[in-house]
Amino acid sequence: AQTVTQSQPEMSVQEAETVTLSCTYDTSESDYYLFWYKQPPSRQMILVIRQEAYKQQNATENRFSVNFQKAAKSFSLKISDSQLGDAAMYFCARRSGRDNTDKLIFGTGTRLQVFP
Amino acid sequence: NAGVTQTPKFQVLKTGQSMTLQCAQDMNHEYMSWYRQDPGMGLRLIHYSVGAGITDQGEVPNGYNVSRSTTEDFPLRLLSAAPSQTSVYFCASSYLLRTDTQYFGPGTRLTVL
């Protein structure tokens, strides 16, 4: 099965500190896309960052960056200078390119708590 | 710009009742999909569509029907609701390219008694 695994059900971080959320995935494809989505209590799914598998350079969006290790099939999210508003569920997802069906496969999520 | 809209936001059904969850997008996206979110299981794909008139099954299609008569709308039908269908349902859309991000609606919380 083509799966996405988030091994940390919950994480916590002090405000202004840095936290890393882990994600590993399984795929037989060479070209695919990886995403981190944030889901606050409002339930809205918000895209945080995306990474194209063919790109060597790790994606960065302001305080959010990824550590993409293609050979290890690892895609971790680093949040720097954590803020109270970062508290949410975070989902890692891989977009399947097989048959051009564009399916998103999600991990089970990591709940991030941010303490003042 | 409305983006992806879903109605209703909340719904309570009795076992055996039928209903339709509405999803619409105004971004001219070819690809639309329905996911359900259950505690501890992430989001799972129910059905998807790559264009008007074309639909296909995802990971958990049983008990749900879809149709895509227009590019904008992608309703999800529960023919005979069961308690196992209690969940939060998300609609998403994107252009039909692997490079494009999927945009999600605000979700519908459905409870089946």
PDB file of N, CA, C and O in Angstrom, chain A residues 42-103:
ATOM      1  N   SER A  42     -10.955  25.584  13.584  1.00  0.00           N
ATOM      2  CA  SER A  42     -12.014  25.946  12.633  1.00  0.00           C
ATOM      3  C   SER A  42     -12.280  24.849  11.610  1.00  0.00           C
ATOM      4  O   SER A  42     -13.280  24.905  10.887  1.00  0.00           O
ATOM      5  N   ARG A  43     -11.432  23.843  11.537  1.00  0.00           N
ATOM      6  CA  ARG A  43     -11.539  22.687  10.620  1.00  0.00           C
ATOM      7  C   ARG A  43     -11.028  22.977   9.215  1.00  0.00           C
ATOM      8  O   ARG A  43     -10.859  22.057   8.433  1.00  0.00           O
ATOM      9  N   GLN A  44     -10.800  24.235   8.897  1.00  0.00           N
ATOM     10  CA  GLN A  44     -10.349  24.558   7.553  1.00  0.00           C
ATOM     11  C   GLN A  44      -8.988  23.938   7.284  1.00  0.00           C
ATOM     12  O   GLN A  44      -8.094  24.022   8.112  1.00  0.00           O
ATOM     13  N   MET A  45      -8.810  23.307   6.132  1.00  0.00           N
ATOM     14  CA  MET A  45      -7.519  22.745   5.733  1.00  0.00           C
ATOM     15  C   MET A  45      -6.737  23.836   5.009  1.00  0.00           C
ATOM     16  O   MET A  45      -7.156  24.327   3.967  1.00  0.00           O
ATOM     17  N   ILE A  46      -5.585  24.173   5.560  1.00  0.00           N
ATOM     18  CA  ILE A  46      -4.787  25.271   5.025  1.00  0.00           C
ATOM     19  C   ILE A  46      -3.439  24.733   4.583  1.00  0.00           C
ATOM     20  O   ILE A  46      -2.736  24.084   5.361  1.00  0.00           O
ATOM     21  N   LEU A  47      -3.081  24.999   3.341  1.00  0.00           N
ATOM     22  CA  LEU A  47      -1.780  24.553   2.848  1.00  0.00           C
ATOM     23  C   LEU A  47      -0.678  25.349   3.542  1.00  0.00           C
ATOM     24  O   LEU A  47      -0.698  26.570   3.556  1.00  0.00           O
ATOM     25  N   VAL A  48       0.300  24.638   4.092  1.00  0.00           N
ATOM     26  CA  VAL A  48       1.439  25.275   4.750  1.00  0.00           C
ATOM     27  C   VAL A  48       2.619  25.365   3.797  1.00  0.00           C
ATOM     28  O   VAL A  48       3.221  26.433   3.629  1.00  0.00           O
ATOM     29  N   ILE A  49       2.947  24.249   3.152  1.00  0.00           N
ATOM     30  CA  ILE A  49       4.137  24.193   2.315  1.00  0.00           C
ATOM     31  C   ILE A  49       4.039  22.972   1.406  1.00  0.00           C
ATOM     32  O   ILE A  49       3.347  22.012   1.729  1.00  0.00           O
ATOM     33  N   ARG A  50       4.700  23.047   0.262  1.00  0.00           N
ATOM     34  CA  ARG A  50       4.696  21.941  -0.686  1.00  0.00           C
ATOM     35  C   ARG A  50       6.110  21.720  -1.207  1.00  0.00           C
ATOM     36  O   ARG A  50       6.927  22.642  -1.236  1.00  0.00           O
ATOM     37  N   GLN A  51       6.371  20.489  -1.647  1.00  0.00           N
ATOM     38  CA  GLN A  51       7.691  20.128  -2.141  1.00  0.00           C
ATOM     39  C   GLN A  51       7.532  19.235  -3.365  1.00  0.00           C
ATOM     40  O   GLN A  51       6.798  18.246  -3.314  1.00  0.00           O
ATOM     41  N   GLU A  52       8.227  19.587  -4.434  1.00  0.00           N
ATOM     42  CA  GLU A  52       8.245  18.716  -5.606  1.00  0.00           C
ATOM     43  C   GLU A  52       9.384  17.720  -5.447  1.00  0.00           C
ATOM     44  O   GLU A  52      10.520  18.126  -5.144  1.00  0.00           O
ATOM     45  N   ALA A  53       9.118  16.455  -5.670  1.00  0.00           N
ATOM     46  CA  ALA A  53      10.121  15.418  -5.413  1.00  0.00           C
ATOM     47  C   ALA A  53      11.339  15.543  -6.319  1.00  0.00           C
ATOM     48  O   ALA A  53      12.439  15.113  -5.948  1.00  0.00           O
ATOM     49  N   TYR A  54      11.190  16.152  -7.488  1.00  0.00           N
ATOM     50  CA  TYR A  54      12.322  16.244  -8.402  1.00  0.00           C
ATOM     51  C   TYR A  54      13.277  17.384  -8.023  1.00  0.00           C
ATOM     52  O   TYR A  54      14.360  17.506  -8.576  1.00  0.00           O
ATOM     53  N   LYS A  55      12.848  18.226  -7.080  1.00  0.00           N
ATOM     54  CA  LYS A  55      13.694  19.354  -6.661  1.00  0.00           C
ATOM     55  C   LYS A  55      14.574  18.950  -5.482  1.00  0.00           C
ATOM     56  O   LYS A  55      14.101  18.392  -4.489  1.00  0.00           O
ATOM     57  N   GLN A  56      15.861  19.223  -5.585  1.00  0.00           N
ATOM     58  CA  GLN A  56      16.795  18.924  -4.504  1.00  0.00           C
ATOM     59  C   GLN A  56      16.628  19.896  -3.342  1.00  0.00           C
ATOM     60  O   GLN A  56      16.781  19.547  -2.184  1.00  0.00           O
ATOM     61  N   GLN A  57      16.313  21.137  -3.665  1.00  0.00           N
ATOM     62  CA  GLN A  57      16.270  22.184  -2.643  1.00  0.00           C
ATOM     63  C   GLN A  57      15.033  22.039  -1.775  1.00  0.00           C
ATOM     64  O   GLN A  57      13.918  21.844  -2.267  1.00  0.00           O
ATOM     65  N   ASN A  58      15.240  22.163  -0.464  1.00  0.00           N
ATOM     66  CA  ASN A  58      14.123  22.088   0.474  1.00  0.00           C
ATOM     67  C   ASN A  58      13.268  23.348   0.384  1.00  0.00           C
ATOM     68  O   ASN A  58      13.793  24.459   0.336  1.00  0.00           O
ATOM     69  N   ALA A  59      11.941  23.150   0.401  1.00  0.00           N
ATOM     70  CA  ALA A  59      11.024  24.279   0.333  1.00  0.00           C
ATOM     71  C   ALA A  59      11.019  25.067   1.649  1.00  0.00           C
ATOM     72  O   ALA A  59      11.194  24.491   2.732  1.00  0.00           O
ATOM     73  N   THR A  60      10.793  26.370   1.521  1.00  0.00           N
ATOM     74  CA  THR A  60      10.719  27.256   2.680  1.00  0.00           C
ATOM     75  C   THR A  60       9.602  28.261   2.457  1.00  0.00           C
ATOM     76  O   THR A  60       9.465  28.801   1.359  1.00  0.00           O
ATOM     77  N   GLU A  61       8.818  28.483   3.503  1.00  0.00           N
ATOM     78  CA  GLU A  61       7.769  29.503   3.484  1.00  0.00           C
ATOM     79  C   GLU A  61       7.797  30.225   4.822  1.00  0.00           C
ATOM     80  O   GLU A  61       7.227  29.784   5.811  1.00  0.00           O
ATOM     81  N   ASN A  62       8.506  31.350   4.846  1.00  0.00           N
ATOM     82  CA  ASN A  62       8.616  32.154   6.065  1.00  0.00           C
ATOM     83  C   ASN A  62       9.170  31.309   7.216  1.00  0.00           C
ATOM     84  O   ASN A  62      10.294  30.825   7.139  1.00  0.00           O
ATOM     85  N   ARG A  63       8.407  31.074   8.273  1.00  0.00           N
ATOM     86  CA  ARG A  63       8.905  30.326   9.430  1.00  0.00           C
ATOM     87  C   ARG A  63       8.831  28.817   9.242  1.00  0.00           C
ATOM     88  O   ARG A  63       9.252  28.063  10.116  1.00  0.00           O
ATOM     89  N   PHE A  64       8.279  28.377   8.126  1.00  0.00           N
ATOM     90  CA  PHE A  64       8.092  26.954   7.870  1.00  0.00           C
ATOM     91  C   PHE A  64       9.091  26.472   6.827  1.00  0.00           C
ATOM     92  O   PHE A  64       9.268  27.108   5.785  1.00  0.00           O
ATOM     93  N   SER A  65       9.720  25.362   7.111  1.00  0.00           N
ATOM     94  CA  SER A  65      10.644  24.766   6.146  1.00  0.00           C
ATOM     95  C   SER A  65      10.544  23.255   6.254  1.00  0.00           C
ATOM     96  O   SER A  65      10.040  22.717   7.235  1.00  0.00           O
ATOM     97  N   VAL A  66      11.008  22.594   5.210  1.00  0.00           N
ATOM     98  CA  VAL A  66      10.966  21.139   5.221  1.00  0.00           C
ATOM     99  C   VAL A  66      12.378  20.586   5.104  1.00  0.00           C
ATOM    100  O   VAL A  66      13.284  21.242   4.602  1.00  0.00           O
ATOM    101  N   ASN A  67      12.524  19.364   5.579  1.00  0.00           N
ATOM    102  CA  ASN A  67      13.737  18.584   5.361  1.00  0.00           C
ATOM    103  C   ASN A  67      13.314  17.366   4.545  1.00  0.00           C
ATOM    104  O   ASN A  67      12.728  16.421   5.081  1.00  0.00           O
ATOM    105  N   PHE A  68      13.559  17.433   3.244  1.00  0.00           N
ATOM    106  CA  PHE A  68      13.125  16.400   2.316  1.00  0.00           C
ATOM    107  C   PHE A  68      14.293  15.476   2.029  1.00  0.00           C
ATOM    108  O   PHE A  68      15.322  15.898   1.473  1.00  0.00           O
ATOM    109  N   GLN A  69      14.144  14.233   2.405  1.00  0.00           N
ATOM    110  CA  GLN A  69      15.169  13.215   2.177  1.00  0.00           C
ATOM    111  C   GLN A  69      14.544  12.151   1.261  1.00  0.00           C
ATOM    112  O   GLN A  69      13.868  11.239   1.739  1.00  0.00           O
ATOM    113  N   LYS A  70      14.776  12.300  -0.048  1.00  0.00           N
ATOM    114  CA  LYS A  70      14.080  11.451  -1.014  1.00  0.00           C
ATOM    115  C   LYS A  70      14.447   9.982  -0.863  1.00  0.00           C
ATOM    116  O   LYS A  70      13.590   9.114  -0.922  1.00  0.00           O
ATOM    117  N   ALA A  71      15.720   9.707  -0.676  1.00  0.00           N
ATOM    118  CA  ALA A  71      16.145   8.315  -0.572  1.00  0.00           C
ATOM    119  C   ALA A  71      15.537   7.650   0.661  1.00  0.00           C
ATOM    120  O   ALA A  71      15.142   6.480   0.624  1.00  0.00           O
ATOM    121  N   ALA A  72      15.431   8.399   1.726  1.00  0.00           N
ATOM    122  CA  ALA A  72      14.860   7.876   2.965  1.00  0.00           C
ATOM    123  C   ALA A  72      13.340   7.991   2.978  1.00  0.00           C
ATOM    124  O   ALA A  72      12.696   7.500   3.908  1.00  0.00           O
ATOM    125  N   LYS A  73      12.765   8.636   1.972  1.00  0.00           N
ATOM    126  CA  LYS A  73      11.318   8.870   1.904  1.00  0.00           C
ATOM    127  C   LYS A  73      10.827   9.532   3.179  1.00  0.00           C
ATOM    128  O   LYS A  73       9.862   9.089   3.830  1.00  0.00           O
ATOM    129  N   SER A  74      11.480  10.626   3.494  1.00  0.00           N
ATOM    130  CA  SER A  74      11.173  11.380   4.701  1.00  0.00           C
ATOM    131  C   SER A  74      10.902  12.833   4.333  1.00  0.00           C
ATOM    132  O   SER A  74      11.575  13.406   3.469  1.00  0.00           O
ATOM    133  N   PHE A  75       9.941  13.434   5.021  1.00  0.00           N
ATOM    134  CA  PHE A  75       9.498  14.789   4.676  1.00  0.00           C
ATOM    135  C   PHE A  75       9.061  15.477   5.966  1.00  0.00           C
ATOM    136  O   PHE A  75       7.885  15.556   6.287  1.00  0.00           O
ATOM    137  N   SER A  76      10.001  16.005   6.735  1.00  0.00           N
ATOM    138  CA  SER A  76       9.666  16.607   8.017  1.00  0.00           C
ATOM    139  C   SER A  76       9.434  18.103   7.874  1.00  0.00           C
ATOM    140  O   SER A  76       9.995  18.758   6.995  1.00  0.00           O
ATOM    141  N   LEU A  77       8.621  18.638   8.755  1.00  0.00           N
ATOM    142  CA  LEU A  77       8.269  20.057   8.774  1.00  0.00           C
ATOM    143  C   LEU A  77       8.887  20.714   9.998  1.00  0.00           C
ATOM    144  O   LEU A  77       8.676  20.257  11.114  1.00  0.00           O
ATOM    145  N   LYS A  78       9.646  21.770   9.767  1.00  0.00           N
ATOM    146  CA  LYS A  78      10.225  22.537  10.857  1.00  0.00           C
ATOM    147  C   LYS A  78       9.513  23.882  10.972  1.00  0.00           C
ATOM    148  O   LYS A  78       9.392  24.610   9.985  1.00  0.00           O
ATOM    149  N   ILE A  79       9.054  24.167  12.185  1.00  0.00           N
ATOM    150  CA  ILE A  79       8.415  25.453  12.465  1.00  0.00           C
ATOM    151  C   ILE A  79       9.351  26.228  13.384  1.00  0.00           C
ATOM    152  O   ILE A  79       9.632  25.784  14.508  1.00  0.00           O
ATOM    153  N   SER A  80       9.825  27.333  12.913  1.00  0.00           N
ATOM    154  CA  SER A  80      10.728  28.180  13.694  1.00  0.00           C
ATOM    155  C   SER A  80       9.950  29.300  14.350  1.00  0.00           C
ATOM    156  O   SER A  80       8.892  29.721  13.851  1.00  0.00           O
ATOM    157  N   ASP A  81      10.483  29.784  15.481  1.00  0.00           N
ATOM    158  CA  ASP A  81       9.839  30.918  16.174  1.00  0.00           C
ATOM    159  C   ASP A  81       8.341  30.650  16.344  1.00  0.00           C
ATOM    160  O   ASP A  81       7.487  31.440  15.913  1.00  0.00           O
ATOM    161  N   SER A  82       8.011  29.538  16.953  1.00  0.00           N
ATOM    162  CA  SER A  82       6.614  29.100  17.063  1.00  0.00           C
ATOM    163  C   SER A  82       5.742  30.177  17.699  1.00  0.00           C
ATOM    164  O   SER A  82       6.144  30.862  18.638  1.00  0.00           O
ATOM    165  N   GLN A  83       4.531  30.273  17.174  1.00  0.00           N
ATOM    166  CA  GLN A  83       3.565  31.238  17.673  1.00  0.00           C
ATOM    167  C   GLN A  83       2.312  30.508  18.161  1.00  0.00           C
ATOM    168  O   GLN A  83       2.041  29.377  17.733  1.00  0.00           O
ATOM    169  N   LEU A  84       1.560  31.177  19.039  1.00  0.00           N
ATOM    170  CA  LEU A  84       0.356  30.545  19.573  1.00  0.00           C
ATOM    171  C   LEU A  84      -0.600  30.129  18.452  1.00  0.00           C
ATOM    172  O   LEU A  84      -1.298  29.115  18.547  1.00  0.00           O
ATOM    173  N   GLY A  85      -0.616  30.907  17.386  1.00  0.00           N
ATOM    174  CA  GLY A  85      -1.496  30.605  16.259  1.00  0.00           C
ATOM    175  C   GLY A  85      -1.071  29.389  15.446  1.00  0.00           C
ATOM    176  O   GLY A  85      -1.819  28.952  14.578  1.00  0.00           O
ATOM    177  N   ASP A  86       0.099  28.846  15.751  1.00  0.00           N
ATOM    178  CA  ASP A  86       0.536  27.635  15.053  1.00  0.00           C
ATOM    179  C   ASP A  86      -0.115  26.379  15.634  1.00  0.00           C
ATOM    180  O   ASP A  86      -0.019  25.300  15.040  1.00  0.00           O
ATOM    181  N   ALA A  87      -0.741  26.501  16.773  1.00  0.00           N
ATOM    182  CA  ALA A  87      -1.395  25.351  17.396  1.00  0.00           C
ATOM    183  C   ALA A  87      -2.502  24.835  16.485  1.00  0.00           C
ATOM    184  O   ALA A  87      -3.410  25.585  16.103  1.00  0.00           O
ATOM    185  N   ALA A  88      -2.398  23.561  16.124  1.00  0.00           N
ATOM    186  CA  ALA A  88      -3.344  22.986  15.165  1.00  0.00           C
ATOM    187  C   ALA A  88      -2.983  21.525  14.951  1.00  0.00           C
ATOM    188  O   ALA A  88      -1.989  21.026  15.472  1.00  0.00           O
ATOM    189  N   MET A  89      -3.813  20.835  14.158  1.00  0.00           N
ATOM    190  CA  MET A  89      -3.429  19.525  13.609  1.00  0.00           C
ATOM    191  C   MET A  89      -2.654  19.770  12.338  1.00  0.00           C
ATOM    192  O   MET A  89      -3.032  20.633  11.525  1.00  0.00           O
ATOM    193  N   TYR A  90      -1.588  19.005  12.144  1.00  0.00           N
ATOM    194  CA  TYR A  90      -0.801  19.115  10.926  1.00  0.00           C
ATOM    195  C   TYR A  90      -0.823  17.764  10.207  1.00  0.00           C
ATOM    196  O   TYR A  90      -0.534  16.722  10.801  1.00  0.00           O
ATOM    197  N   PHE A  91      -1.153  17.840   8.937  1.00  0.00           N
ATOM    198  CA  PHE A  91      -1.231  16.635   8.122  1.00  0.00           C
ATOM    199  C   PHE A  91      -0.198  16.677   7.003  1.00  0.00           C
ATOM    200  O   PHE A  91      -0.072  17.672   6.292  1.00  0.00           O
ATOM    201  N   CYS A  92       0.511  15.584   6.872  1.00  0.00           N
ATOM    202  CA  CYS A  92       1.419  15.390   5.766  1.00  0.00           C
ATOM    203  C   CYS A  92       0.649  14.655   4.667  1.00  0.00           C
ATOM    204  O   CYS A  92      -0.199  13.790   4.958  1.00  0.00           O
ATOM    205  N   ALA A  93       0.905  14.984   3.420  1.00  0.00           N
ATOM    206  CA  ALA A  93       0.177  14.340   2.327  1.00  0.00           C
ATOM    207  C   ALA A  93       1.078  14.194   1.113  1.00  0.00           C
ATOM    208  O   ALA A  93       1.959  15.023   0.873  1.00  0.00           O
ATOM    209  N   ARG A  94       0.823  13.138   0.374  1.00  0.00           N
ATOM    210  CA  ARG A  94       1.545  12.906  -0.882  1.00  0.00           C
ATOM    211  C   ARG A  94       0.536  12.836  -1.993  1.00  0.00           C
ATOM    212  O   ARG A  94      -0.534  12.239  -1.848  1.00  0.00           O
ATOM    213  N   ARG A  95       0.883  13.480  -3.090  1.00  0.00           N
ATOM    214  CA  ARG A  95      -0.037  13.463  -4.227  1.00  0.00           C
ATOM    215  C   ARG A  95       0.421  12.405  -5.206  1.00  0.00           C
ATOM    216  O   ARG A  95       1.535  12.458  -5.720  1.00  0.00           O
ATOM    217  N   SER A  96      -0.452  11.434  -5.428  1.00  0.00           N
ATOM    218  CA  SER A  96      -0.134  10.354  -6.343  1.00  0.00           C
ATOM    219  C   SER A  96      -0.231  10.832  -7.778  1.00  0.00           C
ATOM    220  O   SER A  96      -1.164  11.547  -8.142  1.00  0.00           O
ATOM    221  N   GLY A  97       0.721  10.436  -8.589  1.00  0.00           N
ATOM    222  CA  GLY A  97       0.684  10.817  -9.989  1.00  0.00           C
ATOM    223  C   GLY A  97       0.282   9.681 -10.889  1.00  0.00           C
ATOM    224  O   GLY A  97       0.208   9.835 -12.093  1.00  0.00           O
ATOM    225  N   ARG A  98      -0.006   8.524 -10.299  1.00  0.00           N
ATOM    226  CA  ARG A  98      -0.354   7.377 -11.123  1.00  0.00           C
ATOM    227  C   ARG A  98      -1.663   7.614 -11.847  1.00  0.00           C
ATOM    228  O   ARG A  98      -2.628   8.093 -11.249  1.00  0.00           O
ATOM    229  N   ASP A  99      -1.704   7.267 -13.136  1.00  0.00           N
ATOM    230  CA  ASP A  99      -2.914   7.361 -13.943  1.00  0.00           C
ATOM    231  C   ASP A  99      -3.469   8.777 -14.006  1.00  0.00           C
ATOM    232  O   ASP A  99      -4.620   8.965 -14.349  1.00  0.00           O
ATOM    233  N   ASN A 100      -2.673   9.740 -13.646  1.00  0.00           N
ATOM    234  CA  ASN A 100      -3.093  11.138 -13.698  1.00  0.00           C
ATOM    235  C   ASN A 100      -4.361  11.385 -12.885  1.00  0.00           C
ATOM    236  O   ASN A 100      -5.203  12.190 -13.250  1.00  0.00           O
ATOM    237  N   THR A 101      -4.541  10.649 -11.795  1.00  0.00           N
ATOM    238  CA  THR A 101      -5.758  10.811 -11.004  1.00  0.00           C
ATOM    239  C   THR A 101      -5.600  11.830  -9.887  1.00  0.00           C
ATOM    240  O   THR A 101      -6.572  12.163  -9.223  1.00  0.00           O
ATOM    241  N   ASP A 102      -4.386  12.281  -9.623  1.00  0.00           N
ATOM    242  CA  ASP A 102      -4.178  13.372  -8.687  1.00  0.00           C
ATOM    243  C   ASP A 102      -4.699  13.127  -7.282  1.00  0.00           C
ATOM    244  O   ASP A 102      -5.153  14.050  -6.627  1.00  0.00           O
ATOM    245  N   LYS A 103      -4.631  11.909  -6.802  1.00  0.00           N
ATOM    246  CA  LYS A 103      -5.141  11.626  -5.467  1.00  0.00           C
ATOM    247  C   LYS A 103      -4.168  12.125  -4.418  1.00  0.00           C
ATOM    248  O   LYS A 103      -2.963  12.034  -4.567  1.00  0.00           O
TER     249      LYS A 103
END
